[in-house]
mmCIF file of C-alpha atoms in Angstrom:
data_model
loop_
_atom_site.group_PDB
_atom_site.id
_atom_site.type_symbol
_atom_site.label_atom_id
_atom_site.label_comp_id
_atom_site.label_asym_id
_atom_site.label_seq_id
_atom_site.Cartn_x
_atom_site.Cartn_y
_atom_site.Cartn_z
ATOM 1 C CA MET T 1 0.000 0.000 0.000
ATOM 2 C CA ALA T 2 1.353 3.419 -0.835
ATOM 3 C CA ARG T 3 1.988 5.943 1.871
ATOM 4 C CA GLY T 4 -1.326 7.183 0.698
ATOM 5 C CA THR T 5 -3.540 10.128 1.163
ATOM 6 C CA PRO T 6 -6.658 9.581 3.236
ATOM 7 C CA GLU T 7 -9.886 9.859 1.274
ATOM 8 C CA THR T 8 -11.680 11.606 4.081
ATOM 9 C CA VAL T 9 -10.404 13.881 6.792
ATOM 10 C CA PRO T 10 -12.298 13.439 10.056
ATOM 11 C CA ASP T 11 -13.517 16.301 12.160
ATOM 12 C CA ASP T 12 -11.746 15.036 15.270
ATOM 13 C CA GLY T 13 -9.649 18.058 16.086
ATOM 14 C CA LEU T 14 -6.407 16.127 15.558
ATOM 15 C CA THR T 15 -3.579 17.269 13.348
ATOM 16 C CA THR T 16 -2.388 15.021 10.545
ATOM 17 C CA LYS T 17 0.724 14.267 12.538
ATOM 18 C CA GLN T 18 -1.289 13.249 15.569
ATOM 19 C CA ARG T 19 -3.450 11.090 13.388
ATOM 20 C CA ARG T 20 -0.395 9.556 11.789
ATOM 21 C CA ASN T 21 1.160 8.632 15.080
ATOM 22 C CA ARG T 22 -1.497 6.516 16.669
ATOM 23 C CA PRO T 23 -0.792 3.197 18.271
ATOM 24 C CA MET T 24 -2.644 0.529 16.320
ATOM 25 C CA VAL T 25 -4.553 -2.626 17.080
ATOM 26 C CA ILE T 26 -4.321 -4.805 13.985
ATOM 27 C CA VAL T 27 -6.233 -8.039 13.369
ATOM 28 C CA ASN T 28 -5.331 -10.600 10.676
ATOM 29 C CA GLN T 29 -8.147 -13.133 10.608
ATOM 30 C CA GLY T 30 -9.852 -15.595 8.237
ATOM 31 C CA GLU T 31 -9.445 -19.128 6.940
ATOM 32 C CA GLY T 32 -6.619 -18.343 4.543
ATOM 33 C CA LYS T 33 -2.865 -18.438 4.869
ATOM 34 C CA GLY T 34 -0.736 -15.426 5.642
ATOM 35 C CA LYS T 35 -2.242 -14.203 8.917
ATOM 36 C CA SER T 36 0.779 -15.006 11.051
ATOM 37 C CA THR T 37 3.229 -14.603 8.199
ATOM 38 C CA ALA T 38 2.037 -11.033 7.606
ATOM 39 C CA ALA T 39 2.294 -10.319 11.336
ATOM 40 C CA PHE T 40 5.900 -11.488 11.353
ATOM 41 C CA GLY T 41 6.542 -9.451 8.227
ATOM 42 C CA LEU T 42 5.238 -6.439 10.154
ATOM 43 C CA ALA T 43 7.697 -7.321 12.909
ATOM 44 C CA LEU T 44 10.462 -6.806 10.331
ATOM 45 C CA ARG T 45 9.238 -3.248 9.832
ATOM 46 C CA GLY T 46 9.046 -2.677 13.561
ATOM 47 C CA TRP T 47 12.510 -4.111 14.094
ATOM 48 C CA ASN T 48 13.843 -1.707 11.476
ATOM 49 C CA GLN T 49 12.244 1.175 13.426
ATOM 50 C CA GLY T 50 14.211 0.105 16.490
ATOM 51 C CA TRP T 51 11.134 -1.034 18.365
ATOM 52 C CA SER T 52 11.287 -3.802 20.906
ATOM 53 C CA ILE T 53 9.337 -6.727 19.386
ATOM 54 C CA GLY T 54 7.463 -9.169 21.617
ATOM 55 C CA VAL T 55 6.002 -12.280 19.980
ATOM 56 C CA PHE T 56 3.599 -14.426 22.002
ATOM 57 C CA GLN T 57 2.474 -17.605 20.279
ATOM 58 C CA PHE T 58 -0.689 -18.814 21.936
ATOM 59 C CA VAL T 59 -1.197 -22.053 20.049
ATOM 60 C CA LYS T 60 0.275 -22.723 16.664
ATOM 61 C CA SER T 61 3.714 -24.091 15.965
ATOM 62 C CA ALA T 62 4.417 -23.808 19.618
ATOM 63 C CA LYS T 63 6.267 -27.061 19.976
ATOM 64 C CA TRP T 64 8.601 -26.630 17.097
ATOM 65 C CA ARG T 65 10.578 -23.650 16.020
ATOM 66 C CA ILE T 66 9.295 -21.974 12.902
ATOM 67 C CA GLY T 67 11.614 -20.230 10.491
ATOM 68 C CA GLU T 68 10.367 -16.784 11.447
ATOM 69 C CA GLN T 69 11.454 -17.345 15.038
ATOM 70 C CA THR T 70 15.010 -18.203 14.059
ATOM 71 C CA ALA T 71 15.185 -15.303 11.611
ATOM 72 C CA LEU T 72 13.682 -12.716 13.968
ATOM 73 C CA GLU T 73 15.823 -13.916 16.853
ATOM 74 C CA ALA T 74 18.867 -13.569 14.588
ATOM 75 C CA LEU T 75 17.801 -9.940 14.039
ATOM 76 C CA GLY T 76 17.403 -9.523 17.806
ATOM 77 C CA LYS T 77 20.911 -10.854 18.339
ATOM 78 C CA LEU T 78 22.178 -8.454 15.673
ATOM 79 C CA HIS T 79 20.554 -5.649 17.649
ATOM 80 C CA GLU T 80 22.345 -6.740 20.837
ATOM 81 C CA GLU T 81 25.678 -6.893 19.061
ATOM 82 C CA THR T 82 25.528 -3.877 16.765
ATOM 83 C CA GLY T 83 22.622 -1.734 17.926
ATOM 84 C CA GLN T 84 20.922 -2.030 14.543
ATOM 85 C CA GLY T 85 17.152 -2.418 14.667
ATOM 86 C CA GLY T 86 15.311 -3.385 17.834
ATOM 87 C CA ALA T 87 15.241 -6.128 20.441
ATOM 88 C CA VAL T 88 13.274 -9.311 19.790
ATOM 89 C CA GLU T 89 11.653 -11.626 22.335
ATOM 90 C CA TRP T 90 9.801 -14.747 21.231
ATOM 91 C CA HIS T 91 7.620 -16.675 23.668
ATOM 92 C CA LYS T 92 5.716 -19.889 23.014
ATOM 93 C CA MET T 93 2.871 -21.373 24.975
ATOM 94 C CA GLY T 94 3.125 -24.925 23.606
ATOM 95 C CA SER T 95 6.559 -25.553 25.013
ATOM 96 C CA GLY T 96 5.764 -23.672 28.219
ATOM 97 C CA TRP T 97 6.141 -19.898 28.501
ATOM 98 C CA SER T 98 9.754 -18.987 29.132
ATOM 99 C CA TRP T 99 8.920 -17.097 32.330
ATOM 100 C CA THR T 100 7.322 -20.126 33.999
ATOM 101 C CA ARG T 101 8.480 -23.671 34.502
ATOM 102 C CA LYS T 102 5.039 -25.046 33.666
ATOM 103 C CA THR T 103 4.130 -26.534 30.321
ATOM 104 C CA SER T 104 0.751 -26.193 28.728
ATOM 105 C CA GLU T 105 0.351 -29.927 28.239
ATOM 106 C CA ASP T 106 -1.765 -30.315 31.341
ATOM 107 C CA ASP T 107 -3.898 -27.218 31.174
ATOM 108 C CA PRO T 108 -3.850 -25.140 28.008
ATOM 109 C CA ALA T 109 -6.600 -22.833 29.296
ATOM 110 C CA ARG T 110 -4.465 -21.949 32.273
ATOM 111 C CA ALA T 111 -1.408 -21.534 30.068
ATOM 112 C CA ALA T 112 -3.315 -19.169 27.781
ATOM 113 C CA ARG T 113 -4.414 -17.078 30.764
ATOM 114 C CA ASP T 114 -0.815 -17.026 32.040
ATOM 115 C CA GLY T 115 0.291 -15.741 28.660
ATOM 116 C CA TRP T 116 -2.351 -13.029 28.601
ATOM 117 C CA GLU T 117 -1.480 -11.950 32.172
ATOM 118 C CA GLU T 118 2.133 -11.516 31.093
ATOM 119 C CA VAL T 119 1.080 -9.501 28.039
ATOM 120 C CA LYS T 120 -1.037 -7.292 30.334
ATOM 121 C CA ARG T 121 1.921 -6.704 32.636
ATOM 122 C CA ARG T 122 4.133 -5.785 29.724
ATOM 123 C CA LEU T 123 1.533 -3.436 28.239
ATOM 124 C CA ALA T 124 1.300 -1.686 31.617
ATOM 125 C CA GLU T 125 5.092 -1.403 31.754
ATOM 126 C CA GLN T 126 5.316 -0.403 28.056
ATOM 127 C CA THR T 127 7.860 -3.131 27.426
ATOM 128 C CA HIS T 128 7.456 -3.467 23.657
ATOM 129 C CA GLY T 129 6.761 -1.246 20.678
ATOM 130 C CA LEU T 130 5.052 -4.090 18.819
ATOM 131 C CA TYR T 131 3.258 -7.092 20.294
ATOM 132 C CA VAL T 132 2.423 -10.031 18.055
ATOM 133 C CA LEU T 133 -0.278 -12.079 19.792
ATOM 134 C CA ASP T 134 -0.180 -15.006 17.401
ATOM 135 C CA GLU T 135 -3.275 -17.252 17.341
ATOM 136 C CA PHE T 136 -4.713 -15.227 20.189
ATOM 137 C CA THR T 137 -8.242 -15.371 18.741
ATOM 138 C CA TYR T 138 -8.557 -19.000 19.862
ATOM 139 C CA PRO T 139 -8.159 -18.555 23.622
ATOM 140 C CA MET T 140 -10.664 -15.689 23.337
ATOM 141 C CA GLU T 141 -13.064 -17.795 21.254
ATOM 142 C CA TRP T 142 -12.819 -20.708 23.655
ATOM 143 C CA GLY T 143 -13.458 -18.499 26.670
ATOM 144 C CA TRP T 144 -10.023 -19.083 28.191
ATOM 145 C CA VAL T 145 -9.301 -15.369 28.114
ATOM 146 C CA ASP T 146 -12.040 -12.837 28.814
ATOM 147 C CA VAL T 147 -12.810 -10.784 25.708
ATOM 148 C CA ASP T 148 -14.079 -7.747 27.615
ATOM 149 C CA GLU T 149 -10.882 -7.654 29.614
ATOM 150 C CA VAL T 150 -8.825 -7.821 26.424
ATOM 151 C CA VAL T 151 -10.798 -4.920 24.933
ATOM 152 C CA GLU T 152 -10.489 -2.833 28.083
ATOM 153 C CA THR T 153 -6.777 -3.545 28.425
ATOM 154 C CA LEU T 154 -6.026 -2.728 24.804
ATOM 155 C CA ALA T 155 -8.246 0.378 24.810
ATOM 156 C CA ASN T 156 -6.490 1.768 27.876
ATOM 157 C CA ARG T 157 -2.927 0.696 27.178
ATOM 158 C CA PRO T 158 -0.503 3.525 27.904
ATOM 159 C CA GLY T 159 2.069 5.075 25.618
ATOM 160 C CA PHE T 160 2.697 4.046 22.041
ATOM 161 C CA GLN T 161 2.354 0.293 21.675
ATOM 162 C CA HIS T 162 1.152 -1.491 18.538
ATOM 163 C CA VAL T 163 -0.631 -4.828 18.940
ATOM 164 C CA VAL T 164 -1.238 -7.419 16.203
ATOM 165 C CA ILE T 165 -3.659 -10.289 16.807
ATOM 166 C CA THR T 166 -3.932 -13.301 14.475
ATOM 167 C CA GLY T 167 -6.305 -16.271 14.231
ATOM 168 C CA ARG T 168 -9.308 -17.430 12.227
ATOM 169 C CA ARG T 169 -12.232 -15.787 13.973
ATOM 170 C CA CYS T 170 -11.683 -12.691 16.080
ATOM 171 C CA PRO T 171 -14.435 -11.806 18.582
ATOM 172 C CA GLU T 172 -16.557 -8.855 17.449
ATOM 173 C CA PRO T 173 -15.686 -6.490 20.350
ATOM 174 C CA VAL T 174 -12.002 -6.778 19.462
ATOM 175 C CA LEU T 175 -12.767 -6.120 15.797
ATOM 176 C CA GLU T 176 -14.672 -2.999 16.829
ATOM 177 C CA LEU T 177 -11.712 -1.767 18.818
ATOM 178 C CA ALA T 178 -9.185 -2.596 16.091
ATOM 179 C CA ASN T 179 -7.892 0.100 13.754
ATOM 180 C CA LEU T 180 -7.021 -2.283 10.940
ATOM 181 C CA VAL T 181 -8.712 -5.597 10.173
ATOM 182 C CA THR T 182 -7.840 -7.848 7.238
ATOM 183 C CA ASN T 183 -9.459 -11.129 6.249
ATOM 184 C CA MET T 184 -7.207 -13.744 4.689
ATOM 185 C CA THR T 185 -9.434 -15.907 2.493
ATOM 186 C CA LYS T 186 -8.423 -19.202 0.972
ATOM 187 C CA ILE T 187 -8.955 -19.311 -2.780
ATOM 188 C CA LYS T 188 -6.814 -22.337 -3.495
ATOM 189 C CA HIS T 189 -4.682 -24.395 -1.167
ATOM 190 C CA PRO T 190 -2.382 -27.314 -1.988
ATOM 191 C CA PHE T 191 -3.732 -29.333 0.968
ATOM 192 C CA ASP T 192 -6.970 -29.556 -1.032
ATOM 193 C CA GLU T 193 -5.047 -31.419 -3.696
ATOM 194 C CA GLY T 194 -3.599 -33.835 -1.184
ATOM 195 C CA GLN T 195 -0.284 -32.071 -0.797
ATOM 196 C CA LYS T 196 1.286 -31.966 2.628
ATOM 197 C CA GLY T 197 2.979 -29.069 4.311
ATOM 198 C CA GLN T 198 6.574 -28.447 3.380
ATOM 199 C CA LYS T 199 9.538 -26.750 4.947
ATOM 200 C CA GLY T 200 10.051 -23.117 4.127
ATOM 201 C CA ILE T 201 6.405 -22.740 3.160
ATOM 202 C CA GLU T 202 4.416 -23.934 6.166
ATOM 203 C CA TRP T 203 7.123 -23.541 8.815
ATOM 204 C CA MET A 1 -1.620 -23.358 9.802
ATOM 205 C CA ALA A 2 -0.597 -26.660 11.344
ATOM 206 C CA ARG A 3 1.663 -29.053 9.481
ATOM 207 C CA GLY A 4 -1.664 -30.644 8.703
ATOM 208 C CA THR A 5 -2.951 -33.805 7.207
ATOM 209 C CA PRO A 6 -4.466 -33.466 3.757
ATOM 210 C CA GLU A 7 -8.191 -34.084 3.640
ATOM 211 C CA THR A 8 -7.995 -35.961 0.374
ATOM 212 C CA VAL A 9 -5.223 -38.024 -1.134
ATOM 213 C CA PRO A 10 -5.084 -37.698 -4.908
ATOM 214 C CA ASP A 11 -4.662 -40.637 -7.237
ATOM 215 C CA ASP A 12 -1.621 -39.102 -8.907
ATOM 216 C CA GLY A 13 0.890 -41.901 -8.364
ATOM 217 C CA LEU A 14 3.112 -39.644 -6.232
ATOM 218 C CA THR A 15 4.382 -40.555 -2.805
ATOM 219 C CA THR A 16 3.624 -38.281 0.127
ATOM 220 C CA LYS A 17 7.245 -37.183 0.112
ATOM 221 C CA GLN A 18 7.097 -36.276 -3.585
ATOM 222 C CA ARG A 19 3.885 -34.399 -2.976
ATOM 223 C CA ARG A 20 5.416 -32.635 -0.030
ATOM 224 C CA ASN A 21 8.413 -31.463 -1.985
ATOM 225 C CA ARG A 22 6.840 -29.578 -4.828
ATOM 226 C CA PRO A 23 7.989 -26.170 -5.880
ATOM 227 C CA MET A 24 5.125 -23.752 -5.332
ATOM 228 C CA VAL A 25 3.618 -20.803 -7.121
ATOM 229 C CA ILE A 26 1.931 -18.698 -4.465
ATOM 230 C CA VAL A 27 -0.328 -15.683 -5.090
ATOM 231 C CA ASN A 28 -1.303 -13.138 -2.423
ATOM 232 C CA GLN A 29 -3.941 -10.897 -3.963
ATOM 233 C CA GLY A 30 -6.885 -8.685 -2.969
ATOM 234 C CA GLU A 31 -7.613 -5.179 -1.770
ATOM 235 C CA GLY A 32 -6.472 -5.763 1.799
ATOM 236 C CA LYS A 33 -3.175 -5.269 3.573
ATOM 237 C CA GLY A 34 -0.683 -8.023 4.173
ATOM 238 C CA LYS A 35 -0.050 -9.283 0.633
ATOM 239 C CA SER A 36 3.557 -8.139 0.471
ATOM 240 C CA THR A 37 4.083 -8.382 4.210
ATOM 241 C CA ALA A 38 3.120 -12.056 4.157
ATOM 242 C CA ALA A 39 5.428 -12.626 1.186
ATOM 243 C CA PHE A 40 8.335 -11.091 3.097
ATOM 244 C CA GLY A 41 7.375 -13.162 6.140
ATOM 245 C CA LEU A 42 7.636 -16.232 3.907
ATOM 246 C CA ALA A 43 11.087 -15.030 2.898
ATOM 247 C CA LEU A 44 12.043 -15.336 6.583
ATOM 248 C CA ARG A 45 11.104 -19.006 6.461
ATOM 249 C CA GLY A 46 13.033 -19.511 3.236
ATOM 250 C CA TRP A 47 16.070 -17.712 4.644
ATOM 251 C CA ASN A 48 15.985 -20.049 7.621
ATOM 252 C CA GLN A 49 16.001 -23.016 5.207
ATOM 253 C CA GLY A 50 19.195 -21.659 3.689
ATOM 254 C CA TRP A 51 17.542 -20.774 0.394
ATOM 255 C CA SER A 52 18.777 -17.926 -1.734
ATOM 256 C CA ILE A 53 16.048 -15.262 -1.615
ATOM 257 C CA GLY A 54 15.454 -12.960 -4.579
ATOM 258 C CA VAL A 55 13.041 -10.057 -4.097
ATOM 259 C CA PHE A 56 11.930 -8.102 -7.169
ATOM 260 C CA GLN A 57 9.732 -5.093 -6.436
ATOM 261 C CA PHE A 58 7.870 -4.165 -9.584
ATOM 262 C CA VAL A 59 6.116 -1.032 -8.342
ATOM 263 C CA LYS A 60 5.425 -0.361 -4.721
ATOM 264 C CA SER A 61 7.769 1.346 -2.327
ATOM 265 C CA ALA A 62 10.338 1.219 -5.018
ATOM 266 C CA LYS A 63 11.769 4.659 -4.388
ATOM 267 C CA TRP A 64 12.161 4.370 -0.693
ATOM 268 C CA ARG A 65 13.548 1.585 1.361
ATOM 269 C CA ILE A 66 10.946 -0.284 3.341
ATOM 270 C CA GLY A 67 11.745 -1.873 6.687
ATOM 271 C CA GLU A 68 11.576 -5.386 5.315
ATOM 272 C CA GLN A 69 14.378 -4.609 2.879
ATOM 273 C CA THR A 70 16.716 -3.441 5.615
ATOM 274 C CA ALA A 71 15.815 -6.373 7.846
ATOM 275 C CA LEU A 72 16.099 -9.034 5.125
ATOM 276 C CA GLU A 73 19.334 -7.544 3.841
ATOM 277 C CA ALA A 74 20.676 -7.653 7.398
ATOM 278 C CA LEU A 75 19.855 -11.367 7.396
ATOM 279 C CA GLY A 76 21.608 -11.737 4.029
ATOM 280 C CA LYS A 77 24.696 -10.055 5.448
ATOM 281 C CA LEU A 78 24.533 -12.373 8.443
ATOM 282 C CA HIS A 79 24.542 -15.270 5.990
ATOM 283 C CA GLU A 80 27.648 -13.916 4.269
ATOM 284 C CA GLU A 81 29.433 -13.470 7.560
ATOM 285 C CA THR A 82 28.376 -16.561 9.492
ATOM 286 C CA GLY A 83 26.812 -18.954 7.003
ATOM 287 C CA GLN A 84 23.521 -18.920 8.905
ATOM 288 C CA GLY A 85 20.394 -18.920 6.724
ATOM 289 C CA GLY A 86 20.498 -18.039 3.042
ATOM 290 C CA ALA A 87 21.603 -15.242 0.728
ATOM 291 C CA VAL A 88 19.288 -12.286 0.103
ATOM 292 C CA GLU A 89 19.095 -10.079 -2.987
ATOM 293 C CA TRP A 90 16.631 -7.191 -3.160
ATOM 294 C CA HIS A 91 15.964 -5.421 -6.450
ATOM 295 C CA LYS A 92 13.693 -2.436 -7.023
ATOM 296 C CA MET A 93 12.234 -1.191 -10.252
ATOM 297 C CA GLY A 94 11.369 2.307 -9.079
ATOM 298 C CA SER A 95 14.939 3.311 -8.413
ATOM 299 C CA GLY A 96 16.186 1.454 -11.485
ATOM 300 C CA TRP A 97 17.032 -2.247 -11.402
ATOM 301 C CA SER A 98 20.469 -2.789 -9.930
ATOM 302 C CA TRP A 99 21.701 -4.674 -13.000
ATOM 303 C CA THR A 100 20.986 -1.775 -15.374
ATOM 304 C CA ARG A 101 21.864 1.878 -15.293
ATOM 305 C CA LYS A 102 18.427 2.897 -16.501
ATOM 306 C CA THR A 103 15.707 4.176 -14.231
ATOM 307 C CA SER A 104 12.044 3.494 -14.715
ATOM 308 C CA GLU A 105 11.107 7.166 -14.658
ATOM 309 C CA ASP A 106 10.992 7.398 -18.426
ATOM 310 C CA ASP A 107 9.411 4.114 -19.345
ATOM 311 C CA PRO A 108 7.936 1.973 -16.582
ATOM 312 C CA ALA A 109 6.559 -0.567 -19.092
ATOM 313 C CA ARG A 110 10.057 -1.153 -20.389
ATOM 314 C CA ALA A 111 11.438 -1.320 -16.870
ATOM 315 C CA ALA A 112 8.832 -3.928 -15.906
ATOM 316 C CA ARG A 113 9.747 -6.030 -18.940
ATOM 317 C CA ASP A 114 13.446 -5.702 -18.069
ATOM 318 C CA GLY A 115 12.647 -6.951 -14.579
ATOM 319 C CA TRP A 116 10.700 -9.906 -15.884
ATOM 320 C CA GLU A 117 13.465 -10.808 -18.368
ATOM 321 C CA GLU A 118 15.935 -10.900 -15.496
ATOM 322 C CA VAL A 119 13.593 -13.099 -13.450
ATOM 323 C CA LYS A 120 13.293 -15.431 -16.456
ATOM 324 C CA ARG A 121 17.070 -15.668 -16.770
ATOM 325 C CA ARG A 122 17.417 -16.449 -13.076
ATOM 326 C CA LEU A 123 14.684 -19.082 -13.175
ATOM 327 C CA ALA A 124 16.491 -20.749 -16.086
ATOM 328 C CA GLU A 125 19.748 -20.643 -14.127
ATOM 329 C CA GLN A 126 18.035 -21.726 -10.882
ATOM 330 C CA THR A 127 19.536 -18.767 -9.057
ATOM 331 C CA HIS A 128 17.127 -18.590 -6.116
ATOM 332 C CA GLY A 129 15.144 -20.949 -3.935
ATOM 333 C CA LEU A 130 12.433 -18.328 -3.397
ATOM 334 C CA TYR A 131 11.434 -15.485 -5.696
ATOM 335 C CA VAL A 132 9.230 -12.705 -4.365
ATOM 336 C CA LEU A 133 7.713 -10.885 -7.356
ATOM 337 C CA ASP A 134 6.217 -8.029 -5.380
ATOM 338 C CA GLU A 135 3.382 -6.113 -7.093
ATOM 339 C CA PHE A 136 3.929 -8.201 -10.195
ATOM 340 C CA THR A 137 0.187 -8.446 -10.914
ATOM 341 C CA TYR A 138 0.173 -4.821 -12.130
ATOM 342 C CA PRO A 139 2.597 -5.149 -15.059
ATOM 343 C CA MET A 140 0.640 -8.241 -16.092
ATOM 344 C CA GLU A 141 -2.696 -6.447 -15.711
ATOM 345 C CA TRP A 142 -1.476 -3.453 -17.691
ATOM 346 C CA GLY A 143 -0.142 -5.640 -20.513
ATOM 347 C CA TRP A 144 3.472 -4.675 -19.913
ATOM 348 C CA VAL A 145 4.408 -8.294 -19.342
ATOM 349 C CA ASP A 146 2.763 -11.067 -21.349
ATOM 350 C CA VAL A 147 0.627 -13.264 -19.098
ATOM 351 C CA ASP A 148 0.916 -16.368 -21.293
ATOM 352 C CA GLU A 149 4.673 -16.079 -21.227
ATOM 353 C CA VAL A 150 4.637 -15.795 -17.445
ATOM 354 C CA VAL A 151 2.471 -18.910 -17.165
ATOM 355 C CA GLU A 152 4.633 -20.877 -19.574
ATOM 356 C CA THR A 153 7.849 -19.789 -17.875
ATOM 357 C CA LEU A 154 6.585 -20.629 -14.397
ATOM 358 C CA ALA A 155 5.045 -23.929 -15.501
ATOM 359 C CA ASN A 156 8.304 -25.063 -17.080
ATOM 360 C CA ARG A 157 10.789 -23.659 -14.601
ATOM 361 C CA PRO A 158 13.482 -26.205 -13.809
ATOM 362 C CA GLY A 159 14.550 -27.575 -10.429
ATOM 363 C CA PHE A 160 13.037 -26.574 -7.130
ATOM 364 C CA GLN A 161 12.161 -22.879 -7.113
ATOM 365 C CA HIS A 162 9.274 -21.313 -5.200
ATOM 366 C CA VAL A 163 7.679 -18.158 -6.617
ATOM 367 C CA VAL A 164 5.435 -15.727 -4.728
ATOM 368 C CA ILE A 165 3.450 -13.090 -6.643
ATOM 369 C CA THR A 166 1.662 -10.197 -4.932
ATOM 370 C CA GLY A 167 -0.739 -7.491 -6.108
ATOM 371 C CA ARG A 168 -4.435 -6.683 -6.088
ATOM 372 C CA ARG A 169 -5.767 -8.567 -9.098
ATOM 373 C CA CYS A 170 -3.851 -11.519 -10.477
ATOM 374 C CA PRO A 171 -4.707 -12.607 -14.038
ATOM 375 C CA GLU A 172 -6.791 -15.790 -14.148
ATOM 376 C CA PRO A 173 -4.258 -17.964 -16.036
ATOM 377 C CA VAL A 174 -1.689 -17.329 -13.297
ATOM 378 C CA LEU A 175 -4.265 -18.171 -10.609
ATOM 379 C CA GLU A 176 -4.980 -21.440 -12.426
ATOM 380 C CA LEU A 177 -1.301 -22.313 -12.443
ATOM 381 C CA ALA A 178 -0.756 -21.318 -8.811
ATOM 382 C CA ASN A 179 -0.696 -23.934 -6.072
ATOM 383 C CA LEU A 180 -1.732 -21.559 -3.316
ATOM 384 C CA VAL A 181 -3.895 -18.460 -3.683
ATOM 385 C CA THR A 182 -4.990 -16.221 -0.815
ATOM 386 C CA ASN A 183 -7.196 -13.150 -0.962
ATOM 387 C CA MET A 184 -6.434 -10.380 1.492
ATOM 388 C CA THR A 185 -9.697 -8.508 2.057
ATOM 389 C CA LYS A 186 -10.020 -5.181 3.792
ATOM 390 C CA ILE A 187 -12.529 -5.249 6.641
ATOM 391 C CA LYS A 188 -11.422 -2.048 8.311
ATOM 392 C CA HIS A 189 -8.590 0.302 7.473
ATOM 393 C CA PRO A 190 -7.424 3.398 9.327
ATOM 394 C CA PHE A 191 -7.140 5.372 6.066
ATOM 395 C CA ASP A 192 -10.953 5.187 5.970
ATOM 396 C CA GLU A 193 -10.984 7.155 9.206
ATOM 397 C CA GLY A 194 -8.656 9.762 7.809
ATOM 398 C CA GLN A 195 -5.507 8.365 9.328
ATOM 399 C CA LYS A 196 -2.310 8.541 7.324
ATOM 400 C CA GLY A 197 0.303 5.873 6.922
ATOM 401 C CA GLN A 198 2.861 5.596 9.674
ATOM 402 C CA LYS A 199 6.344 4.229 10.018
ATOM 403 C CA GLY A 200 6.706 0.642 11.101
ATOM 404 C CA ILE A 201 3.178 -0.123 9.937
ATOM 405 C CA GLU A 202 3.046 0.973 6.304
ATOM 406 C CA TRP A 203 6.766 0.937 5.558
#
């Protein structure tokens, strides 16, 4: 998308600069591919801005390491060594959040709540410039994390923190709060033709 | 998406392993955000597999450097220095392709064809493991690059080379050839509310 000129200018008393610099809640949802991949692509942009990047994977790919994790952590290490870009932290629920000793095997609902509590703490402390809450729609959908609390927390988060949420179906109150919502729709997928996932494409 | 079990197994005489290891043509199209971002996220996965990554930007962001370019080039440099991941090349039409001295200012149709000719040469030479043809639907849509030639070239490309094409409307023959097609659909966009693009999000 081009830097772009807005088609309408709202009567909200804000200057263009104020409007430009608004922390965003972004949702990538739908049945198609690219929801998480686009979120990690956005993390590349954030890294380049020098933001601290916090990735929290609530379900998917949590037991194995996907390529994006290795690549983004390599960029985080580069930041530590050279100062280029921003810091990168990557946390996974499936293998147990790094800040606890518990694994999610026994109680994924509890693990999801633990993850959300940590995200809340970090939002309050303004730890990151960009939060990727990967597959976070599922714990909300399944009632493991309270949707109203998510909306309230995101709506009242301090400072300048962008939040990206991915997953198939995002609860309506979060969509209403979000500034940017994109549906990824499957038109054609190789699994339909009996193909299996392959390295570099699916992980 | 999980590593996943295919819902149907085709009667094509291929083993699962053969079906798993197929070079892909992937199209990210639609009016929504995330088409290019998801393609660059996929480049992270490819980099982690040690593939040579070739990005060819046919229109968008071609005059300025987007965050993904800096981040992916940092990963390419890391590969040169440490051997981790794969090589990264990033070429932009808007500022003039790096292999010519010409800029596209005068004749963008010619520049687009030059870009495609270079991609064809590299496909024949099996230069890259993953090609990102960013915004490549536009030169096809505008008749600058011949769609039938693109289909024939992609269909007959040798070896094991993945190709990702992004842009709003991909010509039907390319969609038919593609293994994976995703539509990115805009549900809500801050430009609609008069917001302008901002760093780290749009570039």
